[in-house]
């Protein structure tokens, strides 16, 4: 964790945690070694990387390391699966054992791995992957093998980027004459740390860099000893015949002063920390501006309104002429389709708390990058457990709307949103299966997910609903008239679409820089860890959503339009439209995806994220407006 990137309050909490506890979280305890102890080298899937010349990604499909067309050397007895967390599997990690033999603090030069034969079909496949810039992902003692890179324009600061190249392109100037070359030799440079003063098992792995290269090694007669020093031609896979490839590796152990606890720091390079501060200041200004405006409206105008209305009531002959008081007999009329709205609000509350708690955990350092997929696992577990909150919210809201089909409400609350998410996921999974990608979620994981949902989430949600229906309905402070009022002609900015576009952009503005980094972490496989910023951004987004929605609802009521329920949900939720639009622009500018599957996957996931974001922000907007409307109508006297 880099201290510079964390906000002061979280830093304080973190320091407290660090100093108060010498315990390690499960799965992330250090492994200690004696000299010569075997160190595990496991292989993960191959992922597409950013192409240096264009700064774009050309594919989203990942492949199993032991995909039949790659012909990498197999360990004796075949590769074995390494157990992983649910989140890690869902996010596409497939970790298997490898034939590499690493011994702590023992250098090796040019060890022969095996010789494999590529036929023309597998050569075509592999060459294509080299063109698309695929990376190999290895894990050595749980640490991803990295490439040493430096920032563009700043060669002095070096940092690790995960993975290293499958191959490279050589020769020629134009793309036409360049040839893909397969890397068949790996220089594995492992940094180890010696714990001062310790006799037994003093060594720990603290850094791994792999420098791959392509050369034809000289293999001596008995095929056991290879010589990597000969400067042979690079290995090009022939697409018209068979090519023999000999794989070799060297291991160089370097002593390092880096302590185990900080071994992830080099991976967590902040590309430009200023941009985060800039965005934070930017969103803070939005929030100050908005809260200023809202408090002005609330404190000045409303107080004046309330005083005036209460005075008007005293001298009865004065006619009420305009303003929000006129709609007091309609404003608490239940909305159209109360069932759907309460289901949305139930799931929205669930997503709201899930996101908040996950970010908080991450901020406190519980979800470190070393626990692979821990973020996703935490989210799934939290969403499941928060089924109670979802059921309760949905039931209570539905009851307050005077809904009567409570059985339907109880049943659909835990089914609707998870159903949409799971359905989309299932559909997109077919594209991964079709492409032979390792990213496809295995059937067993799917079944496990459904089981978790049936056994834990569903009963919890039902229990929550039961409590929700038992709880008293939220009473309106004023009575609702029998006959609905006529709604006068509305100003343009209060019409549904313009008001949505107007309001939605502000919460989006509060988060879009962080969103950019989250997206590059998802699509470019970079580690995201700036949870301090994310936490503040989430708070700012919540405040922005509620204030700006309240403001718009106030204007709406002033123009005697009392259909505020769905409107509040939609204007706040409209920020999801900008999130999807942003994803679309990202698609055009940062990705040049070849093939149908990658494009469908990208758009599918973007729409899914947009939908969840819509539910989340809509819920925030609705509840704050509800609170506001109740407050202002409770404060006026009505005969
Ligand atoms: C391994 O080789 C490198 C470079 O040749 C050297 O600096 C290092 O000390 C060696 N490590 C061990 C444990 O012998």
XYZ file of C-alpha atoms and ligand atoms in Angstrom:
653
model
C 0.000 0.000 0.000
C 1.388 3.404 -0.887
C 0.901 5.948 1.791
C 0.862 8.891 -0.574
C -2.285 7.665 -2.268
C -4.460 7.328 0.782
C -6.555 10.050 2.325
C -5.540 11.182 5.827
C -8.438 9.638 7.790
C -7.942 6.246 6.234
C -4.240 6.579 6.828
C -4.900 7.065 10.522
C -7.108 3.990 10.652
C -4.589 1.993 8.673
C -1.721 3.008 10.896
C -3.767 1.991 13.898
C -4.425 -1.378 12.340
C -0.828 -1.858 11.314
C 0.649 -1.019 14.672
C -2.004 -2.618 16.823
C -1.889 -5.967 15.132
C 0.777 -8.312 14.035
C -1.741 -10.772 12.662
C -2.094 -11.704 9.031
C -5.299 -12.261 7.201
C -5.951 -15.807 6.026
C -4.390 -16.606 2.698
C -1.954 -13.734 2.778
C 0.487 -14.948 5.392
C 4.125 -14.906 4.281
C 5.900 -18.124 3.380
C 9.369 -18.509 4.851
C 12.108 -20.503 3.131
C 15.487 -22.021 3.819
C 18.094 -21.842 1.102
C 17.319 -24.479 -1.508
C 13.660 -24.909 -0.542
C 11.393 -25.279 -3.566
C 9.456 -22.121 -4.447
C 6.200 -22.614 -6.315
C 5.726 -21.202 -9.787
C 2.119 -21.446 -10.907
C 0.670 -20.313 -14.194
C -2.463 -18.279 -14.718
C -4.430 -17.636 -17.913
C -3.037 -15.568 -20.790
C -4.502 -12.089 -21.005
C -4.456 -9.447 -23.733
C -2.286 -6.468 -22.837
C -2.136 -2.878 -23.977
C -0.290 -2.555 -27.285
C 2.540 -0.085 -26.789
C 2.321 1.661 -30.153
C -1.395 2.443 -30.016
C -2.102 2.271 -26.264
C -5.129 0.166 -27.087
C -6.358 -3.272 -26.173
C -7.376 -5.536 -29.039
C -9.188 -8.364 -27.294
C -10.974 -9.208 -24.079
C -10.711 -12.972 -24.349
C -8.333 -14.761 -22.039
C -6.942 -18.249 -22.648
C -5.892 -21.108 -20.479
C -2.122 -21.461 -20.175
C -2.379 -25.087 -21.258
C -4.655 -24.341 -24.199
C -3.838 -27.044 -26.761
C -2.582 -24.545 -29.344
C 0.051 -22.903 -27.177
C 2.039 -26.113 -26.584
C 3.655 -24.943 -23.377
C 5.588 -27.574 -21.434
C 3.474 -29.625 -19.052
C 4.510 -30.628 -15.545
C 5.072 -34.320 -14.837
C 1.736 -36.044 -14.334
C -0.169 -33.170 -15.913
C -1.092 -29.789 -14.472
C -3.072 -29.598 -11.240
C -5.564 -26.946 -10.247
C -4.714 -24.561 -7.429
C -7.774 -23.802 -5.333
C -9.085 -20.275 -5.658
C -11.750 -18.061 -4.172
C -15.132 -17.697 -5.851
C -14.422 -14.096 -6.843
C -11.104 -15.103 -8.349
C -12.784 -17.731 -10.533
C -15.549 -15.354 -11.592
C -12.980 -12.775 -12.614
C -11.268 -15.307 -14.827
C -8.264 -16.568 -12.873
C -7.335 -20.157 -13.744
C -4.263 -21.097 -11.759
C -2.417 -24.350 -12.492
C 0.877 -25.935 -11.576
C 3.906 -25.728 -13.871
C 7.082 -27.704 -14.637
C 9.438 -24.912 -13.513
C 11.675 -25.817 -10.583
C 12.790 -22.859 -8.517
C 14.958 -23.265 -5.428
C 15.304 -20.435 -2.958
C 18.508 -18.433 -3.457
C 19.997 -20.863 -5.976
C 20.860 -19.428 -9.363
C 20.230 -21.580 -12.409
C 21.440 -21.000 -15.932
C 19.713 -22.253 -19.013
C 17.658 -25.114 -17.671
C 16.034 -27.161 -20.364
C 12.279 -27.482 -20.018
C 11.070 -29.448 -23.035
C 10.823 -29.410 -26.793
C 7.402 -29.062 -28.396
C 6.187 -29.218 -31.972
C 3.835 -26.575 -33.327
C 1.795 -27.574 -36.358
C 0.459 -24.993 -38.801
C -2.900 -24.603 -37.051
C -1.484 -23.947 -33.635
C 1.151 -21.683 -35.204
C -1.588 -19.574 -36.764
C -3.413 -19.364 -33.452
C -0.319 -18.479 -31.445
C 0.926 -15.932 -33.984
C -2.447 -14.219 -33.854
C -2.155 -13.979 -30.073
C 1.307 -12.434 -30.438
C -0.091 -9.849 -32.833
C -2.761 -9.033 -30.281
C -0.093 -8.576 -27.617
C -1.014 -11.344 -25.196
C 0.733 -11.608 -21.857
C 1.743 -14.616 -19.808
C 0.756 -14.457 -16.160
C 2.767 -16.427 -13.669
C 2.562 -16.468 -9.926
C 5.729 -17.066 -7.949
C 5.050 -17.481 -4.252
C 1.706 -15.806 -4.991
C 3.382 -12.781 -6.539
C 2.639 -12.026 -10.210
C 5.642 -12.130 -12.507
C 6.051 -8.628 -13.871
C 7.712 -6.633 -16.592
C 9.843 -3.708 -15.533
C 8.437 -0.587 -17.199
C 8.880 3.098 -16.862
C 6.318 5.802 -17.422
C 6.206 7.498 -20.810
C 8.435 10.551 -20.692
C 9.849 9.653 -17.292
C 12.455 6.909 -17.572
C 13.816 7.389 -14.060
C 10.926 5.884 -12.102
C 10.499 2.213 -12.787
C 7.599 0.109 -11.689
C 6.165 -3.340 -12.225
C 3.384 -4.081 -14.636
C 1.753 -7.480 -14.306
C 2.556 -10.152 -16.849
C 5.141 -10.435 -19.599
C 4.917 -10.827 -23.348
C 4.099 -14.094 -25.091
C 6.085 -12.929 -28.070
C 7.103 -9.864 -30.000
C 7.152 -8.478 -33.527
C 10.389 -8.045 -35.400
C 11.801 -6.713 -38.622
C 10.431 -4.410 -41.279
C 9.049 -0.916 -40.942
C 5.408 -1.248 -41.807
C 3.076 -3.724 -40.167
C 3.139 -5.788 -43.314
C 6.718 -6.944 -43.035
C 6.805 -7.563 -39.344
C 6.924 -11.107 -38.133
C 5.637 -12.537 -34.883
C 8.343 -14.135 -32.788
C 7.652 -16.542 -29.945
C 9.455 -16.122 -26.628
C 10.897 -19.474 -25.633
C 13.466 -18.493 -23.044
C 12.658 -16.881 -19.715
C 15.071 -15.062 -17.439
C 13.325 -15.206 -14.099
C 14.715 -12.592 -11.735
C 13.489 -13.141 -8.213
C 14.117 -10.661 -5.409
C 14.384 -12.261 -2.003
C 14.597 -10.727 1.413
C 16.648 -12.134 4.269
C 15.110 -11.448 7.659
C 17.976 -10.025 9.707
C 19.055 -12.122 12.644
C 16.865 -15.105 11.875
C 18.484 -18.543 11.629
C 15.607 -20.811 10.666
C 13.899 -20.075 7.329
C 15.144 -16.523 6.892
C 14.165 -16.027 3.249
C 11.049 -14.542 1.676
C 10.148 -13.743 -1.921
C 9.596 -10.020 -2.429
C 9.662 -9.398 -6.174
C 9.585 -11.198 -9.499
C 10.494 -9.924 -12.943
C 10.568 -12.119 -16.022
C 12.495 -11.077 -19.104
C 11.404 -13.330 -21.923
C 13.419 -13.694 -25.103
C 13.411 -15.665 -28.291
C 16.443 -17.716 -29.254
C 17.321 -21.112 -30.566
C 19.391 -22.747 -27.846
C 22.004 -25.323 -28.699
C 20.911 -28.632 -27.251
C 23.630 -31.173 -26.786
C 23.391 -34.772 -27.903
C 21.572 -36.378 -24.995
C 18.945 -33.599 -25.046
C 19.541 -32.861 -21.380
C 21.847 -29.838 -21.474
C 21.186 -26.662 -23.399
C 23.400 -23.677 -24.096
C 21.515 -20.379 -24.155
C 24.513 -18.170 -24.822
C 24.537 -18.867 -28.546
C 22.976 -15.952 -30.380
C 20.684 -17.893 -32.667
C 17.827 -16.661 -34.795
C 14.576 -15.845 -33.054
C 11.879 -18.527 -33.132
C 9.241 -17.935 -35.765
C 6.355 -20.336 -35.988
C 5.810 -21.474 -39.527
C 2.180 -21.316 -40.591
C 2.720 -23.858 -43.351
C 4.576 -26.627 -41.581
C 5.804 -27.926 -38.258
C 8.130 -25.932 -36.032
C 10.112 -27.337 -33.143
C 10.411 -25.079 -30.134
C 12.738 -25.694 -27.202
C 11.830 -23.946 -23.977
C 14.533 -22.937 -21.513
C 14.792 -20.755 -18.434
C 17.308 -19.200 -16.091
C 16.743 -18.133 -12.529
C 18.607 -15.259 -10.935
C 18.114 -14.631 -7.221
C 18.899 -11.140 -6.027
C 18.965 -10.102 -2.399
C 16.718 -7.131 -1.755
C 16.121 -4.768 1.165
C 12.364 -4.695 0.417
C 10.394 -6.134 3.310
C 7.669 -8.678 2.691
C 4.910 -6.332 3.883
C 5.659 -3.827 1.123
C 6.305 -6.247 -1.702
C 3.143 -5.153 -3.548
C 4.101 -1.480 -3.648
C 5.949 -1.738 -6.931
C 2.835 -3.100 -8.654
C 0.676 -0.284 -7.383
C 2.170 2.447 -9.434
C 0.143 5.630 -9.528
C 0.339 6.746 -13.114
C -0.504 10.298 -12.262
C -1.592 10.981 -8.709
C -2.382 14.571 -9.592
C -5.341 13.467 -11.656
C -6.982 11.925 -8.593
C -6.502 15.065 -6.557
C -7.768 17.110 -9.440
C -10.885 14.993 -9.690
C -11.418 15.106 -5.972
C -11.208 18.898 -5.890
C -13.420 19.042 -8.926
C -16.114 16.906 -7.344
C -15.780 18.714 -4.036
C -16.555 21.964 -5.840
C -19.629 20.404 -7.424
C -20.799 19.253 -4.027
C -20.186 22.575 -2.291
C -21.982 24.363 -5.079
C -24.928 21.982 -4.926
C -25.291 21.813 -1.191
C -25.021 25.588 -1.168
C -27.822 25.833 -3.662
C -30.011 23.321 -1.938
C -29.530 24.804 1.479
C -30.328 28.204 -0.001
C -33.549 26.861 -1.446
C -34.383 24.916 1.665
C -33.539 27.535 4.189
C -34.621 30.727 2.493
C -37.315 29.927 -0.003
C -38.883 27.107 1.913
C -38.988 28.969 5.177
C -40.585 31.898 3.395
C -43.029 29.551 1.674
C -43.970 27.841 4.891
C -44.432 31.098 6.758
C -46.562 32.479 3.940
C -48.702 29.353 3.630
C -49.318 29.175 7.341
C -50.295 32.831 7.360
C -52.619 32.424 4.397
C -54.549 29.814 6.274
C -55.323 32.292 9.013
C -57.141 34.772 6.776
C -59.256 32.336 4.902
C -60.492 34.563 2.108
C -57.073 34.808 0.484
C -56.789 32.323 -2.372
C -53.832 29.999 -2.610
C -52.352 31.037 -5.898
C -49.366 28.890 -6.694
C -46.559 26.801 -5.282
C -45.994 23.360 -3.889
C -48.643 23.644 -1.184
C -51.367 23.342 -3.814
C -50.567 19.712 -4.483
C -50.704 18.621 -0.842
C -53.741 16.493 -1.576
C -51.949 14.556 -4.313
C -48.314 14.421 -3.425
C -48.659 11.241 -1.369
C -50.852 9.473 -3.885
C -49.108 6.106 -4.473
C -47.087 6.044 -7.686
C -47.961 4.062 -10.748
C -46.676 0.495 -10.600
C -45.728 0.503 -6.892
C -44.641 -3.124 -7.138
C -41.798 -2.484 -9.592
C -40.672 0.630 -7.756
C -40.469 -1.128 -4.397
C -38.568 -4.052 -5.923
C -36.087 -1.595 -7.449
C -35.742 0.220 -4.154
C -35.190 -3.019 -2.240
C -32.409 -4.125 -4.558
C -31.066 -0.581 -4.650
C -30.698 -0.530 -0.872
C -28.912 -3.866 -1.089
C -26.464 -2.586 -3.713
C -25.989 0.652 -1.787
C -24.846 -1.074 1.400
C -22.876 -3.715 -0.457
C -20.834 -1.065 -2.283
C -20.320 1.033 0.834
C -19.197 -1.841 3.022
C -16.957 -3.335 0.332
C -15.151 -0.037 -0.211
C -14.784 0.369 3.534
C -13.264 -3.099 3.915
C -10.939 -2.419 1.028
C -9.948 0.886 2.568
C -9.032 -0.797 5.816
C -6.753 -3.102 3.875
C -8.792 -6.269 4.318
C -9.004 -6.865 0.578
C -5.390 -6.599 -0.440
C -4.364 -7.426 -4.003
C -2.515 -10.483 -2.721
C -5.805 -12.178 -1.900
C -6.804 -12.738 -5.500
C -10.445 -11.987 -6.226
C -11.121 -11.055 -2.614
C -12.937 -7.915 -3.715
C -15.390 -9.834 -5.872
C -15.819 -12.512 -3.220
C -16.566 -9.875 -0.586
C -19.147 -8.300 -2.866
C -20.928 -11.580 -3.521
C -20.998 -12.523 0.164
C -22.200 -9.081 1.194
C -24.902 -8.968 -1.441
C -26.106 -12.368 -0.287
C -26.195 -11.415 3.379
C -27.813 -8.071 2.644
C -30.776 -9.915 1.151
C -32.419 -9.167 4.478
C -32.106 -5.412 3.929
C -33.445 -5.743 0.401
C -36.503 -7.708 1.485
C -37.230 -5.374 4.379
C -36.929 -2.198 2.320
C -39.013 -3.510 -0.526
C -41.791 -4.774 1.767
C -41.954 -1.649 3.906
C -42.019 0.676 0.918
C -44.643 -1.450 -0.800
C -46.804 -1.432 2.302
C -46.461 2.340 2.559
C -47.611 2.662 -1.052
C -50.731 0.751 -0.012
C -49.841 -2.266 -2.142
C -51.814 -5.416 -1.577
C -50.127 -8.215 -3.515
C -47.604 -8.800 -0.778
C -46.893 -12.376 -1.781
C -45.782 -11.231 -5.192
C -43.611 -8.588 -3.593
C -41.901 -11.055 -1.273
C -41.228 -13.439 -4.130
C -40.033 -10.973 -6.763
C -37.751 -8.813 -4.633
C -34.922 -11.369 -4.406
C -35.544 -12.698 -7.923
C -35.844 -9.743 -10.248
C -32.462 -7.969 -10.164
C -30.318 -11.077 -9.463
C -32.246 -12.746 -12.285
C -31.349 -9.995 -14.731
C -27.703 -10.047 -13.655
C -27.410 -13.804 -13.717
C -29.249 -14.046 -17.045
C -26.896 -11.555 -18.695
C -23.917 -13.281 -17.167
C -25.113 -16.638 -18.411
C -25.700 -15.270 -21.885
C -22.275 -13.622 -22.094
C -20.670 -16.785 -20.804
C -21.772 -18.530 -23.995
C -19.577 -16.203 -26.021
C -16.602 -17.122 -23.871
C -17.322 -20.820 -24.245
C -17.718 -20.400 -27.970
C -14.301 -18.705 -28.177
C -12.679 -21.468 -26.101
C -11.715 -18.817 -23.580
C -10.608 -19.726 -20.093
C -12.682 -16.794 -18.855
C -15.828 -18.882 -19.230
C -17.203 -19.573 -15.783
C -17.197 -23.325 -15.123
C -20.527 -25.041 -14.683
C -19.717 -25.955 -11.084
C -19.118 -22.355 -10.154
C -22.454 -21.441 -11.690
C -24.177 -24.148 -9.697
C -22.384 -23.007 -6.538
C -23.629 -19.471 -7.131
C -27.200 -20.604 -7.579
C -26.928 -22.697 -4.413
C -25.603 -19.766 -2.381
C -28.463 -17.688 -3.668
C -31.141 -20.303 -2.925
C -29.840 -21.423 0.431
C -28.747 -18.105 1.941
C -29.999 -15.097 0.029
C -33.571 -16.179 -0.627
C -34.483 -17.112 2.983
C -32.788 -13.951 4.255
C -34.778 -11.831 1.854
C -38.021 -13.566 2.835
C -37.273 -12.947 6.496
C -36.553 -9.305 5.736
C -39.846 -9.009 3.858
C -41.705 -10.545 6.762
C -40.277 -7.952 9.133
C -40.961 -5.243 6.585
C -44.632 -6.106 6.335
C -44.912 -6.361 10.104
C -43.415 -2.907 10.570
C -45.847 0.041 10.452
C -46.323 1.721 7.076
C -44.593 5.040 6.639
C -47.470 7.474 7.128
C -47.991 10.527 4.949
C -48.213 13.777 6.941
C -51.206 15.030 4.920
C -54.369 13.389 3.634
C -54.718 12.495 -0.041
C -57.720 13.839 -1.959
C -60.176 11.578 -3.731
C -59.910 13.259 -7.094
C -56.501 13.887 -8.645
C -55.646 17.440 -9.621
C -55.006 18.604 -13.133
C -51.320 19.131 -13.858
C -50.616 22.384 -15.691
C -48.288 22.651 -18.698
C -44.658 22.140 -17.573
C -41.575 24.157 -18.424
C -39.178 22.413 -20.782
C -36.511 21.658 -18.178
C -39.102 19.894 -16.011
C -40.154 17.488 -18.760
C -38.954 13.904 -18.137
C -36.084 13.638 -20.598
C -34.521 17.087 -20.147
C -34.711 16.851 -16.361
C -33.042 13.438 -16.469
C -30.200 14.640 -18.680
C -29.753 17.723 -16.527
C -29.656 15.994 -13.155
C -27.849 12.806 -14.186
C -24.661 14.502 -15.281
C -23.767 15.790 -11.828
C -23.358 12.505 -9.909
C -21.514 11.182 -12.937
C -19.212 14.200 -12.804
C -18.349 13.312 -9.244
C -17.088 9.843 -10.073
C -15.925 9.767 -13.621
C -12.181 9.968 -13.021
C -12.315 7.081 -10.548
C -14.552 5.280 -13.033
C -11.835 5.609 -15.648
C -9.334 3.892 -13.366
C -11.780 1.170 -12.423
C -12.418 0.507 -16.092
C -8.750 0.288 -16.927
C -8.306 -2.087 -14.028
C -11.087 -4.306 -15.373
C -10.157 -4.235 -19.040
C -6.377 -3.685 -18.845
C -5.831 -6.024 -15.866
C -4.249 -3.354 -13.727
C -4.408 -3.483 -9.972
C -6.920 -1.016 -8.563
C -6.273 -0.032 -4.996
C -7.063 3.643 -4.526
C -9.882 2.932 -2.168
C -9.263 6.110 -0.185
C -10.198 8.137 -3.236
C -12.990 5.780 -4.111
C -14.471 6.052 -0.646
C -14.519 9.845 -0.783
C -15.917 9.739 -4.312
C -18.694 7.399 -3.242
C -19.633 9.798 -0.460
C -19.586 12.743 -2.844
C -21.705 10.831 -5.325
C -24.331 10.072 -2.655
C -24.510 13.698 -1.565
C -24.681 14.900 -5.159
C -27.414 12.431 -6.066
C -29.591 13.412 -3.153
C -29.135 17.174 -3.259
C -29.629 17.591 -6.964
C -32.660 15.296 -6.977
C -34.226 17.170 -4.071
C -33.691 20.432 -5.891
C -35.348 19.164 -9.049
C -38.254 17.653 -7.123
C -38.770 20.980 -5.386
C -39.030 22.721 -8.744
C -41.361 19.993 -9.934
C -43.699 20.411 -6.975
C -43.593 24.185 -7.356
C -44.940 23.790 -10.847
C -47.751 21.702 -9.378
C -46.588 18.377 -10.725
C -47.007 15.767 -8.025
C -45.768 12.715 -9.962
C -42.478 12.789 -8.150
C -41.910 9.120 -7.169
C -40.710 7.647 -10.417
C -39.346 10.997 -11.492
C -37.005 11.111 -8.497
C -35.849 7.588 -9.277
C -35.280 8.310 -12.936
C -33.575 11.710 -12.761
C -31.073 10.455 -10.251
C -30.670 7.129 -12.040
C -30.011 8.967 -15.289
C -26.354 9.201 -14.268
C -26.210 5.571 -15.401
C -26.899 6.837 -18.903
C -23.686 8.845 -18.705
C -21.817 5.865 -17.316
C -22.876 3.807 -20.333
C -22.103 6.689 -22.686
C -18.672 6.935 -21.098
C -18.129 3.218 -21.587
C -19.102 3.674 -25.205
C -16.572 6.478 -25.732
C -13.951 4.353 -23.983
C -14.791 1.569 -26.402
C -14.150 3.836 -29.368
C -10.999 5.449 -28.029
C -9.189 2.868 -25.900
C -10.163 -0.473 -27.339
C -9.928 -1.740 -30.853
C -11.509 -5.091 -30.307
C -11.372 -7.583 -33.112
C -14.124 -10.150 -33.365
C -17.738 -10.326 -32.341
C -17.241 -12.002 -28.973
C -15.005 -9.321 -27.456
C -17.348 -6.572 -28.566
C -20.476 -8.309 -27.306
C -18.756 -9.005 -24.000
C -17.653 -5.433 -23.572
C -21.016 -3.916 -24.409
C -22.872 -6.558 -22.413
C -20.866 -5.974 -19.263
C -21.034 -2.207 -19.696
C -24.826 -2.299 -19.972
C -25.029 -4.569 -16.944
C -22.886 -2.220 -14.867
C -24.984 0.680 -16.147
C -28.175 -1.068 -15.074
C -26.889 -1.727 -11.554
C -25.689 1.850 -11.334
C -29.127 3.019 -12.403
C -30.763 1.072 -9.583
C -28.207 2.348 -7.088
C -28.392 6.047 -7.921
C -32.140 5.922 -8.487
C -32.617 4.525 -5.008
C -30.467 7.249 -3.456
C -32.435 9.909 -5.309
C -35.787 8.435 -4.359
C -35.183 8.074 -0.645
C -33.723 11.527 -0.234
C -36.677 13.036 -2.132
C -39.127 11.062 -0.037
C -37.521 12.359 3.117
C -37.623 15.899 1.749
C -41.259 15.749 0.619
C -42.377 14.323 3.946
C -40.485 17.019 5.813
C -41.866 19.988 3.910
C -45.494 18.857 3.915
C -45.309 18.046 7.593
C -44.308 21.614 8.304
C -47.352 23.369 6.837
C -50.800 23.625 8.337
C -53.614 22.210 6.282
C -57.223 22.463 7.317
C 22.804 -14.934 -8.809
O 23.448 -14.279 -9.874
C 23.467 -12.866 -9.786
C 24.049 -12.284 -11.040
O 24.902 -13.128 -11.680
C 24.228 -12.434 -8.538
O 24.242 -11.025 -8.427
C 23.567 -13.060 -7.330
O 24.282 -12.733 -6.163
C 23.456 -14.567 -7.486
N 22.646 -15.058 -6.402
C 23.013 -16.076 -5.619
C 22.093 -16.474 -4.533
O 24.033 -16.663 -5.800
